[in-house]
Coordinates of C-alpha atoms in Angstrom, one line a residue:
Chain A
X275 CA 25.3 -28.5 -1.7
X276 CA 27.5 -26.4 -1.5
X277 CA 26.5 -22.9 -2.4
X278 CA 29.4 -22.4 -4.6
X279 CA 27.9 -24.1 -7.3
X280 CA 25.3 -23.0 -9.7
X281 CA 22.2 -24.1 -8.1
X282 CA 20.0 -26.4 -9.8
X283 CA 16.9 -24.1 -8.8
X284 CA 18.1 -21.5 -11.1
X285 CA 16.7 -22.0 -14.5
X286 CA 18.9 -19.8 -16.0
X287 CA 20.9 -20.5 -18.9
X288 CA 24.6 -19.7 -18.3
X289 CA 26.3 -16.7 -19.3
X290 CA 29.9 -15.3 -18.8
X291 CA 29.0 -11.9 -19.8
X292 CA 29.0 -9.9 -16.6
X293 CA 26.4 -7.1 -18.4
X294 CA 24.3 -9.6 -19.9
X295 CA 21.0 -10.7 -17.8
X296 CA 20.8 -14.3 -17.4
X297 CA 17.8 -14.8 -19.3
X298 CA 14.8 -13.1 -20.7
X299 CA 11.7 -13.9 -22.0
X300 CA 11.3 -12.1 -25.4
X301 CA 8.1 -9.9 -25.6
X302 CA 6.6 -11.3 -22.2
X303 CA 7.2 -7.3 -20.8
X304 CA 4.9 -5.9 -23.0
X305 CA 2.4 -8.0 -22.7
X306 CA 2.3 -7.7 -19.0
X307 CA -0.3 -5.0 -17.3
X308 CA 2.1 -2.9 -14.7
X309 CA 1.2 0.7 -13.0
X310 CA 3.7 3.3 -14.7
X311 CA 4.8 4.7 -11.3
X312 CA 8.3 2.7 -11.1
X313 CA 10.3 4.7 -13.4
X314 CA 12.0 6.3 -10.6
X315 CA 15.5 8.1 -11.0
X316 CA 17.1 8.8 -8.0
X317 CA 20.3 10.8 -7.5
X318 CA 23.6 9.0 -6.9
X319 CA 25.1 5.9 -8.2
X320 CA 23.2 2.5 -8.5
X321 CA 24.7 -0.2 -6.5
X322 CA 22.3 -2.9 -7.3
X323 CA 20.4 -2.9 -10.9
X324 CA 17.3 -5.5 -10.8
X325 CA 16.0 -5.8 -14.3
X326 CA 12.6 -7.5 -15.3
X327 CA 13.0 -10.0 -12.4
X328 CA 10.7 -13.1 -12.4
X329 CA 10.1 -15.5 -9.4
X330 CA 8.2 -18.6 -9.4
X331 CA 7.6 -21.3 -6.6
X332 CA 6.9 -24.1 -8.9
X333 CA 3.4 -22.7 -10.7
X334 CA 3.3 -19.6 -8.5
X335 CA 4.4 -16.4 -10.0
X336 CA 5.4 -14.5 -7.1
X337 CA 7.0 -12.1 -8.5
X338 CA 6.6 -10.3 -11.6
X339 CA 8.8 -8.3 -13.8
X340 CA 10.3 -6.1 -11.1
X341 CA 12.7 -4.1 -12.5
X342 CA 14.4 -1.2 -10.1
X343 CA 17.9 0.7 -9.2
X344 CA 18.7 0.4 -6.0
X345 CA 21.0 3.5 -4.7
X346 CA 23.9 3.3 -2.9
X347 CA 24.5 4.4 0.4
X348 CA 20.9 5.1 1.4
X349 CA 17.8 3.0 2.8
X350 CA 15.6 1.6 0.5
X351 CA 12.0 0.4 1.8
X352 CA 9.9 -2.3 0.5
X353 CA 6.6 -2.4 1.6
X354 CA 3.5 -4.0 0.7
X355 CA 0.4 -6.3 1.9
X356 CA 1.6 -10.5 3.2
X357 CA 2.1 -12.4 0.2
X358 CA 3.1 -9.4 -2.0
X359 CA 6.6 -10.7 -3.0
X360 CA 8.9 -8.3 -0.9
X361 CA 10.5 -10.5 0.8
X362 CA 10.8 -12.9 -2.2
X363 CA 12.3 -10.2 -3.9
X364 CA 14.8 -9.1 -1.2
X365 CA 16.0 -12.5 -0.8
X366 CA 16.9 -12.3 -4.4
X367 CA 19.2 -9.7 -4.3
X368 CA 21.8 -12.1 -2.5
X369 CA 20.6 -15.3 -3.8
X370 CA 18.9 -16.9 -0.9
X371 CA 16.2 -18.2 -2.9
X372 CA 18.7 -20.3 -4.7
X373 CA 18.2 -22.6 -1.3
X374 CA 14.5 -23.4 -2.2
X375 CA 14.4 -25.8 -4.6
X376 CA 10.9 -25.1 -5.8
X377 CA 12.0 -21.6 -6.8
X378 CA 12.4 -20.2 -10.5
X379 CA 14.3 -17.1 -11.0
X380 CA 14.5 -15.3 -14.1
X381 CA 15.9 -12.1 -14.9
X382 CA 18.7 -10.1 -14.1
X383 CA 20.4 -8.4 -10.9
X384 CA 23.6 -6.4 -11.2
X385 CA 25.5 -5.6 -7.8
X386 CA 28.2 -3.2 -8.9
X387 CA 27.4 -3.8 -12.5
X388 CA 28.3 -7.5 -12.1
X389 CA 25.5 -9.9 -12.7
X390 CA 24.8 -12.3 -9.7
X391 CA 22.6 -14.7 -11.6
X392 CA 25.4 -16.5 -13.9
X393 CA 27.5 -19.5 -13.4
X394 CA 30.6 -19.0 -11.6
X395 CA 29.0 -16.5 -9.2
X396 CA 31.0 -17.3 -5.5
X397 CA 27.6 -17.3 -3.5
X398 CA 29.7 -17.3 0.0
X399 CA 31.7 -14.2 -1.3
X400 CA 28.3 -12.4 -2.4
X401 CA 26.9 -12.9 0.9
X402 CA 29.5 -11.9 2.5
X403 CA 29.2 -8.5 0.6
X404 CA 25.5 -8.7 0.6
X405 CA 24.2 -9.6 4.2
X406 CA 21.3 -9.8 5.8
X407 CA 19.4 -9.5 8.8
X408 CA 16.3 -11.9 9.4
X409 CA 12.9 -10.9 11.6
X410 CA 13.9 -12.8 14.6
X411 CA 17.1 -12.3 15.8
X412 CA 19.2 -15.6 15.7
X413 CA 22.5 -15.0 17.2
X414 CA 24.7 -18.1 17.8
X415 CA 24.5 -19.8 21.2
X416 CA 28.2 -18.7 21.8
X417 CA 29.7 -15.6 23.6
X418 CA 29.0 -12.0 22.2
X419 CA 32.4 -12.1 21.2
X420 CA 32.5 -15.5 19.0
X421 CA 29.3 -14.6 17.4
X422 CA 31.5 -11.1 15.8
X423 CA 34.3 -13.1 15.4
X424 CA 33.2 -15.8 13.9
X425 CA 32.2 -14.8 10.5
X426 CA 35.5 -13.4 9.9
X427 CA 37.4 -16.4 11.3
X428 CA 35.2 -18.8 9.1
X429 CA 36.3 -16.4 6.2
X430 CA 40.0 -16.2 7.1
X431 CA 39.8 -12.4 7.2
X432 CA 41.6 -12.8 11.0
X433 CA 44.2 -15.0 9.7
X434 CA 46.7 -12.6 8.7
X435 CA 49.1 -14.8 9.9
X436 CA 52.7 -13.8 8.7
X437 CA 52.4 -9.8 9.5
X438 CA 50.7 -10.6 12.8
X439 CA 53.9 -12.5 13.6
X440 CA 56.2 -10.3 12.3
X441 CA 54.5 -7.6 14.2
X442 CA 54.4 -10.2 17.1
X443 CA 50.9 -9.2 17.4
X444 CA 48.4 -12.6 18.4
X445 CA 45.0 -12.6 16.3
X446 CA 43.6 -12.2 19.3
X447 CA 44.1 -8.4 19.1
X448 CA 43.3 -7.8 15.9
X449 CA 40.0 -10.0 17.0
X450 CA 39.3 -7.7 19.9
X451 CA 39.7 -4.7 17.9
X452 CA 37.0 -6.2 15.2
X453 CA 34.7 -7.1 18.1
X454 CA 34.5 -3.3 19.1
X455 CA 34.7 -1.4 16.0
X456 CA 31.4 -3.9 14.8
X457 CA 29.8 -3.4 18.3
X458 CA 30.4 0.0 18.4
X459 CA 28.6 0.6 14.6
X460 CA 25.8 -1.5 15.4
X461 CA 25.4 0.6 18.7
X462 CA 26.0 -1.9 21.4
X463 CA 29.3 -1.7 22.6
X464 CA 28.5 0.8 25.5
X465 CA 25.7 -2.1 27.1
X466 CA 28.1 -4.9 26.5
X467 CA 31.8 -4.1 26.6
X468 CA 31.9 -5.6 29.9
X469 CA 30.5 -8.9 29.4
X470 CA 31.9 -9.8 26.0
X471 CA 32.5 -13.6 27.1
X472 CA 28.4 -13.9 28.3
X473 CA 26.5 -16.0 26.0
X474 CA 24.4 -13.9 23.2
X475 CA 21.7 -15.5 24.2
X476 CA 21.4 -13.9 27.5
X477 CA 20.7 -10.3 25.7
X478 CA 17.5 -8.6 25.3
X479 CA 15.6 -9.2 22.2
X480 CA 16.8 -5.8 20.7
X481 CA 20.4 -6.4 21.9
X482 CA 20.2 -9.6 20.1
X483 CA 18.9 -8.1 16.8
X484 CA 21.9 -5.4 17.1
X485 CA 24.3 -8.0 17.7
X486 CA 23.2 -9.9 14.4
X487 CA 23.8 -6.8 12.7
X488 CA 27.3 -6.1 14.3
X489 CA 27.7 -10.1 13.2
X490 CA 26.7 -9.0 9.9
X491 CA 28.9 -5.8 9.6
X492 CA 31.7 -8.1 10.7
X493 CA 32.7 -9.6 7.3
X494 CA 32.6 -6.2 5.9
X495 CA 29.3 -5.9 3.7
X496 CA 28.6 -3.3 1.2
X497 CA 24.6 -4.1 1.3
X498 CA 22.4 -5.0 3.9
X499 CA 19.2 -6.8 3.6
X500 CA 16.9 -6.5 6.4
X501 CA 13.6 -8.6 6.6
X502 CA 11.6 -6.7 9.2
X503 CA 14.3 -6.4 11.5
X504 CA 12.2 -4.8 14.1
X505 CA 9.1 -6.6 14.1
X506 CA 9.8 -8.7 16.9
X507 CA 11.3 -5.5 19.4
X508 CA 9.2 -3.2 21.6
X509 CA 9.3 0.2 21.0
X510 CA 12.2 1.7 22.6
X511 CA 14.6 -1.4 20.8
X512 CA 12.8 0.0 17.6
X513 CA 13.8 2.9 18.0
X514 CA 17.3 1.9 18.4
X515 CA 17.3 0.0 15.3
X516 CA 15.9 2.7 13.3
X517 CA 18.7 5.0 14.5
X518 CA 21.1 2.2 13.5
X519 CA 19.8 1.8 10.2
X520 CA 19.9 5.3 9.3
X521 CA 23.9 5.8 10.5
X522 CA 24.3 2.5 8.7
X523 CA 23.3 4.1 5.5
X524 CA 26.3 6.7 5.8
X525 CA 28.7 4.1 4.5
X526 CA 26.3 1.1 3.8
X527 CA 23.7 0.0 1.6
X528 CA 20.2 -1.0 3.6
X529 CA 17.2 -2.6 2.0
X530 CA 14.6 -3.1 4.5
X531 CA 11.3 -5.1 3.9
X532 CA 8.8 -3.6 6.9
X533 CA 5.4 -4.1 7.4
X534 CA 5.3 -0.9 9.5
X535 CA 4.7 1.9 6.7
X536 CA 5.7 4.3 9.4
X537 CA 9.2 2.7 9.8
X538 CA 9.4 3.2 6.0
X539 CA 8.8 6.5 6.0
X540 CA 10.9 7.4 8.9
X541 CA 14.0 5.9 7.9
X542 CA 14.0 5.1 4.3
X543 CA 15.4 7.4 1.2
X544 CA 13.2 5.6 -1.1
X545 CA 10.1 3.5 -1.1
X546 CA 9.1 0.6 -3.3
X547 CA 5.3 -0.5 -2.9
X548 CA 4.7 -4.1 -3.9
X549 CA 1.0 -5.0 -4.3
X550 CA -1.0 -8.4 -4.2
X551 CA 0.5 -10.6 -7.3
X552 CA 3.8 -10.0 -7.1
X553 CA 4.2 -6.5 -9.0
X554 CA 6.3 -3.5 -8.2
X555 CA 3.5 -0.6 -8.2
X556 CA 5.2 2.3 -7.5
X557 CA 8.7 3.3 -6.4
X558 CA 10.2 6.8 -5.8
X559 CA 11.2 9.1 -2.9
X560 CA 10.1 8.3 0.1
X561 CA 8.5 11.6 0.8
X562 CA 6.7 11.7 -2.5
X563 CA 5.0 8.2 -1.8
X564 CA 3.7 9.2 1.6
X565 CA 2.4 12.7 0.6
X566 CA 1.6 12.2 -3.1
X567 CA 1.6 9.0 -4.7
X568 CA 0.8 8.4 -7.8
X569 CA -0.9 4.9 -8.3
X570 CA -4.2 5.2 -6.8
X571 CA -3.7 1.5 -5.6
X572 CA -1.0 2.6 -3.6
X573 CA -2.9 5.3 -2.3
X574 CA -5.7 3.0 -1.1
X575 CA -3.1 0.4 0.1
X576 CA -0.9 3.1 2.5
X577 CA -4.4 4.9 3.8
X578 CA -5.7 2.0 4.8
X579 CA -8.4 1.7 2.0
X580 CA -7.1 -1.3 0.1
X581 CA -8.8 -4.3 2.0
Chain B
X273 CA -12.8 -1.4 4.1
X274 CA -10.2 -1.6 7.0
X275 CA -9.7 1.1 9.1
X276 CA -13.6 2.2 9.1
X277 CA -13.5 4.4 12.2
X278 CA -10.6 6.2 11.3
X279 CA -12.3 6.9 7.5
X280 CA -15.4 8.1 10.0
X281 CA -12.9 10.5 11.6
X282 CA -11.8 11.9 8.6
X283 CA -15.4 12.4 6.9
X284 CA -16.7 14.2 10.5
X285 CA -13.5 16.4 10.2
X286 CA -14.4 17.8 6.6
X287 CA -18.1 18.0 7.9
X288 CA -17.3 19.8 11.0
X289 CA -14.7 22.5 9.2
X290 CA -17.7 23.1 6.8
X291 CA -19.6 23.8 9.4
X292 CA -17.3 26.5 11.2
X293 CA -16.7 27.9 7.6
X294 CA -20.8 28.1 7.5
X295 CA -20.2 30.0 11.2
X296 CA -17.9 32.0 10.2
X297 CA -19.7 33.2 6.5
X298 CA -22.7 33.9 8.9
X299 CA -21.0 36.3 11.1
X300 CA -19.3 37.9 8.2
X301 CA -22.6 38.2 6.8
X302 CA -24.1 39.8 9.9
X303 CA -21.2 42.3 10.4
X304 CA -21.7 43.1 6.5
X305 CA -25.0 44.2 7.8
X306 CA -24.4 46.0 10.7
X307 CA -22.2 47.9 8.7
X308 CA -24.8 48.6 5.9
X309 CA -27.5 49.5 8.5
X310 CA -25.4 50.7 11.1
X311 CA -27.0 48.3 13.2
X312 CA -26.0 48.4 16.7
X313 CA -27.2 44.9 17.9
X314 CA -26.2 43.2 15.6
X315 CA -22.8 44.7 15.4
X316 CA -22.7 43.8 19.4
X317 CA -23.9 39.8 18.4
X318 CA -21.3 39.7 16.0
X319 CA -18.6 40.8 18.8
X320 CA -20.1 38.4 21.5
X321 CA -20.1 35.4 19.1
X322 CA -16.5 35.3 18.6
X323 CA -15.9 33.1 21.4
X324 CA -18.0 30.6 19.8
X325 CA -15.9 30.7 16.7
X326 CA -12.7 30.4 18.7
X327 CA -13.9 27.6 20.8
X328 CA -14.7 25.6 17.4
X329 CA -11.4 26.6 15.8
X330 CA -9.7 25.1 19.4
X331 CA -11.7 22.0 19.4
X332 CA -10.7 21.4 15.4
X333 CA -7.3 22.0 15.9
X334 CA -7.2 19.4 19.2
X335 CA -8.8 16.9 16.3
X336 CA -6.6 17.6 13.7
X337 CA -3.5 17.1 16.4
X338 CA -5.2 13.7 17.7
X339 CA -5.8 12.8 14.0
X340 CA -1.6 13.2 13.2
X341 CA -0.8 11.8 16.8
X342 CA -3.0 8.6 16.9
X343 CA -3.5 7.6 12.7
X344 CA -0.8 9.2 11.4
X345 CA -2.4 10.2 8.3
X346 CA -0.5 9.7 4.7
X347 CA -0.7 10.6 1.1
X348 CA -4.0 12.2 0.2
X349 CA -5.6 11.8 4.3
X350 CA -2.4 13.7 5.0
X351 CA -2.7 16.5 2.7
X352 CA -6.4 16.8 3.8
X353 CA -5.8 17.0 7.6
X354 CA -3.0 19.1 7.0
X355 CA -4.9 21.6 4.7
X356 CA -8.0 21.5 7.2
X357 CA -5.3 22.6 9.8
X358 CA -4.3 25.6 8.3
X359 CA -8.0 26.1 6.8
X360 CA -9.0 26.4 10.1
X361 CA -7.0 29.3 11.0
X362 CA -7.9 31.3 8.3
X363 CA -11.5 30.5 9.3
X364 CA -10.8 32.0 12.4
X365 CA -9.1 35.0 11.3
X366 CA -11.9 35.7 8.8
X367 CA -14.2 35.8 12.6
X368 CA -11.7 38.2 14.2
X369 CA -12.1 40.5 11.1
X370 CA -15.7 39.9 11.0
X371 CA -15.6 41.5 14.4
X372 CA -13.3 44.5 13.6
X373 CA -15.9 45.0 11.1
X374 CA -18.9 44.9 13.5
X375 CA -16.6 47.2 16.1
X376 CA -16.2 50.0 13.3
X377 CA -19.9 50.0 12.6
X378 CA -20.5 50.6 16.2
X379 CA -18.0 53.4 15.9
X380 CA -19.3 54.7 13.4
X381 CA -21.9 57.4 13.8
X382 CA -22.9 59.7 11.2
X383 CA -20.5 59.7 8.8
X384 CA -19.1 62.4 6.8
X385 CA -16.6 60.3 4.9
X386 CA -17.5 59.6 1.4
X387 CA -19.7 56.8 0.3
X388 CA -17.3 54.0 -1.0
X389 CA -18.8 50.8 -2.3
X390 CA -18.4 48.7 1.1
X391 CA -21.4 46.2 0.3
X392 CA -20.1 45.9 -2.9
X393 CA -16.6 44.7 -1.7
X394 CA -18.3 43.2 1.3
X395 CA -20.3 40.9 -1.3
X396 CA -17.5 40.1 -3.2
X397 CA -15.2 39.2 -0.2
X398 CA -18.0 37.2 1.2
X399 CA -18.5 35.5 -2.0
X400 CA -14.8 34.5 -2.3
X401 CA -15.1 32.7 1.0
X402 CA -18.3 30.8 0.0
X403 CA -16.7 29.7 -3.5
X404 CA -13.7 28.7 -1.4
X405 CA -15.5 26.7 1.2
X406 CA -17.7 24.9 -1.7
X407 CA -14.2 24.1 -3.8
X408 CA -13.2 22.7 -0.1
X409 CA -16.1 20.7 -0.1
X410 CA -16.0 19.1 -3.0
X411 CA -12.1 18.9 -3.7
X412 CA -12.5 21.3 -7.2
X413 CA -9.1 22.4 -8.3
X414 CA -10.4 24.4 -10.7
X415 CA -12.9 26.5 -8.6
X416 CA -9.8 26.8 -6.0
X417 CA -7.9 28.8 -8.9
X418 CA -11.0 30.8 -9.8
X419 CA -10.9 32.1 -6.2
X420 CA -7.4 33.2 -6.7
X421 CA -8.4 34.5 -9.9
X422 CA -11.4 36.3 -8.2
X423 CA -9.4 38.2 -5.4
X424 CA -7.9 40.1 -8.2
X425 CA -11.6 41.9 -8.2
X426 CA -11.5 42.6 -4.6
X427 CA -8.4 43.9 -4.6
X428 CA -9.3 46.1 -7.3
X429 CA -12.9 47.1 -5.6
X430 CA -10.5 48.1 -2.3
X431 CA -8.2 49.9 -4.1
X432 CA -10.5 52.2 -6.1
X433 CA -12.4 52.9 -2.4
X434 CA -9.1 53.7 -0.8
X435 CA -7.9 56.0 -3.4
X436 CA -11.2 57.7 -3.4
X437 CA -11.2 58.2 0.4
X438 CA -7.6 59.6 0.1
X439 CA -8.8 62.0 -2.3
X440 CA -11.8 63.5 -0.2
X441 CA -9.8 63.6 2.6
X442 CA -7.3 65.7 0.9
X443 CA -10.2 68.2 -0.4
X444 CA -11.4 67.6 3.1
X445 CA -8.9 69.9 4.3
X446 CA -9.7 73.0 2.5
X447 CA -13.0 73.2 4.6
X448 CA -13.1 74.2 8.3
X449 CA -11.1 72.7 10.9
X450 CA -14.0 70.9 12.7
X451 CA -15.2 69.1 9.1
X452 CA -11.4 67.9 8.7
X453 CA -11.0 66.2 11.9
X454 CA -14.0 64.3 11.9
X455 CA -13.3 63.6 8.3
X456 CA -10.1 62.0 9.5
X457 CA -12.1 59.8 11.9
X458 CA -14.2 58.8 9.1
X459 CA -11.4 58.2 6.8
X460 CA -9.3 55.8 8.9
X461 CA -12.6 53.8 9.8
X462 CA -13.5 53.4 6.5
X463 CA -9.8 52.7 5.2
X464 CA -9.7 50.1 8.0
X465 CA -12.7 48.7 7.0
X466 CA -11.7 48.2 3.6
X467 CA -8.5 46.9 4.6
X468 CA -10.0 44.4 6.4
X469 CA -12.5 43.2 3.5
X470 CA -9.3 43.0 1.3
X471 CA -7.7 40.6 4.1
X472 CA -10.8 38.4 4.0
X473 CA -10.2 38.0 0.4
X474 CA -6.9 36.9 1.1
X475 CA -7.8 34.6 3.9
X476 CA -10.2 32.9 1.6
X477 CA -7.3 32.6 -1.0
X478 CA -5.7 30.9 1.8
X479 CA -8.3 28.4 1.8
X480 CA -8.6 27.8 -1.9
X481 CA -5.0 27.3 -1.7
X482 CA -4.6 25.0 0.9
X483 CA -7.8 23.0 -0.9
X484 CA -5.4 23.0 -4.0
X485 CA -2.9 21.3 -2.1
X486 CA -4.9 19.1 -0.7
X487 CA -6.6 18.0 -4.2
X488 CA -3.8 18.0 -6.0
X489 CA -0.4 18.4 -4.3
X490 CA 0.0 21.8 -6.1
X491 CA 1.5 24.3 -3.7
X492 CA 0.6 27.0 -7.0
X493 CA -1.6 29.1 -5.1
X494 CA 0.4 28.8 -1.2
X495 CA 2.3 31.9 -1.9

């Protein structure tokens, strides 16, 4: 199935009004029991606004009425125990859950004010603008250079054609400039600049993950979603990724799922805590959540009393 | 409950900070008794016992640093370890001030300074210390605020005592030269005693302030 088509898995009713949620179930929110600590007023502009988002996998209610705003150019961490729905939530932000046939998604996700859950959304374009980095590094079995250039080439971004020809400049020059910029932005250039044609699978795990981040940057995203990007890495590689994430947040909006609470505390500006049952229990400035959480359940979870 | 060993180490820290509090309270009581009774051997025991207070302080400081480095406490646990880390410093300082009081009592021979209510001020300061430690033990925010309010009383007692001594000093200068000189020594000692008792009250308020931060994340009493 082409990703450009409205996926069958989505149960929404189509609407062309970009400011309207796709579907809402009247009265359902009022009946839910939810902690009151999610009304977080952050500073700055919302890059993404999620409103009353529910996700079901078949009969399993994986995410329950989640509403939150994600500020631009900052790091938002999603933490919580296994099975709490944080990865499900992350995947809703660029409609990756559409690929799961049993998934039913209900609610609204607006990106720069535009509803992403509506008919006619170009999912390829959406996922270019909302990139994703996964838990295990997954470089293509190609050269380092080709890993970076693959996306722009596929999307046609390098086919500047006419201008390049008029300037008598080959696309290769354009491509190499892009490769260097992305590798520099991903703090990998100094380590690989002399072996760009080597196979990417020969890089260490940490280098592969930074290559995947560079690859993600190559299509010029605005938001970068990261699903436990450092969980398979050693402490040194983890530190490099964490530094990189903080640097990226100067230009991009980063949303990161992590099991490592100290990592969330170190690198994020705001933290959302999901607890078992798919509830967003608390959302606030990271220092507030880790020094003085409002919710007792969150306190118990982050101090290790939650069994 | 996960992290049982970690929880045990937090409980142990609380218990050991309270033990240090008991030790310092006892030393303060001894030094006040030494001042009151001019008990030289008790005063020397307080001075000699300061090493024990210092060693206890260093051991607890190490314990807090280990908890920060190895367990990375957060939320209420973080505030508890942070508060404890600061409170042991106040206790150590109170231990030093108790030694000062003991040394003043050793220096005091036959005083010609006016009688000021050292015992009353001492009892009030010691009372604040005991109440601040009780607030830490039970996590009682209202008791923390009461300690801060109680310090006003200690300050007022100290103020009155200082004024009384100063007035006596001025009056004493009309006497013979030798009496004025003796009086000056006594006055200095009494004023230092009053000042140190006032500081003990301040440290007790610090303990209450850190405890309030620990319990309610409220910095109200910190400054």
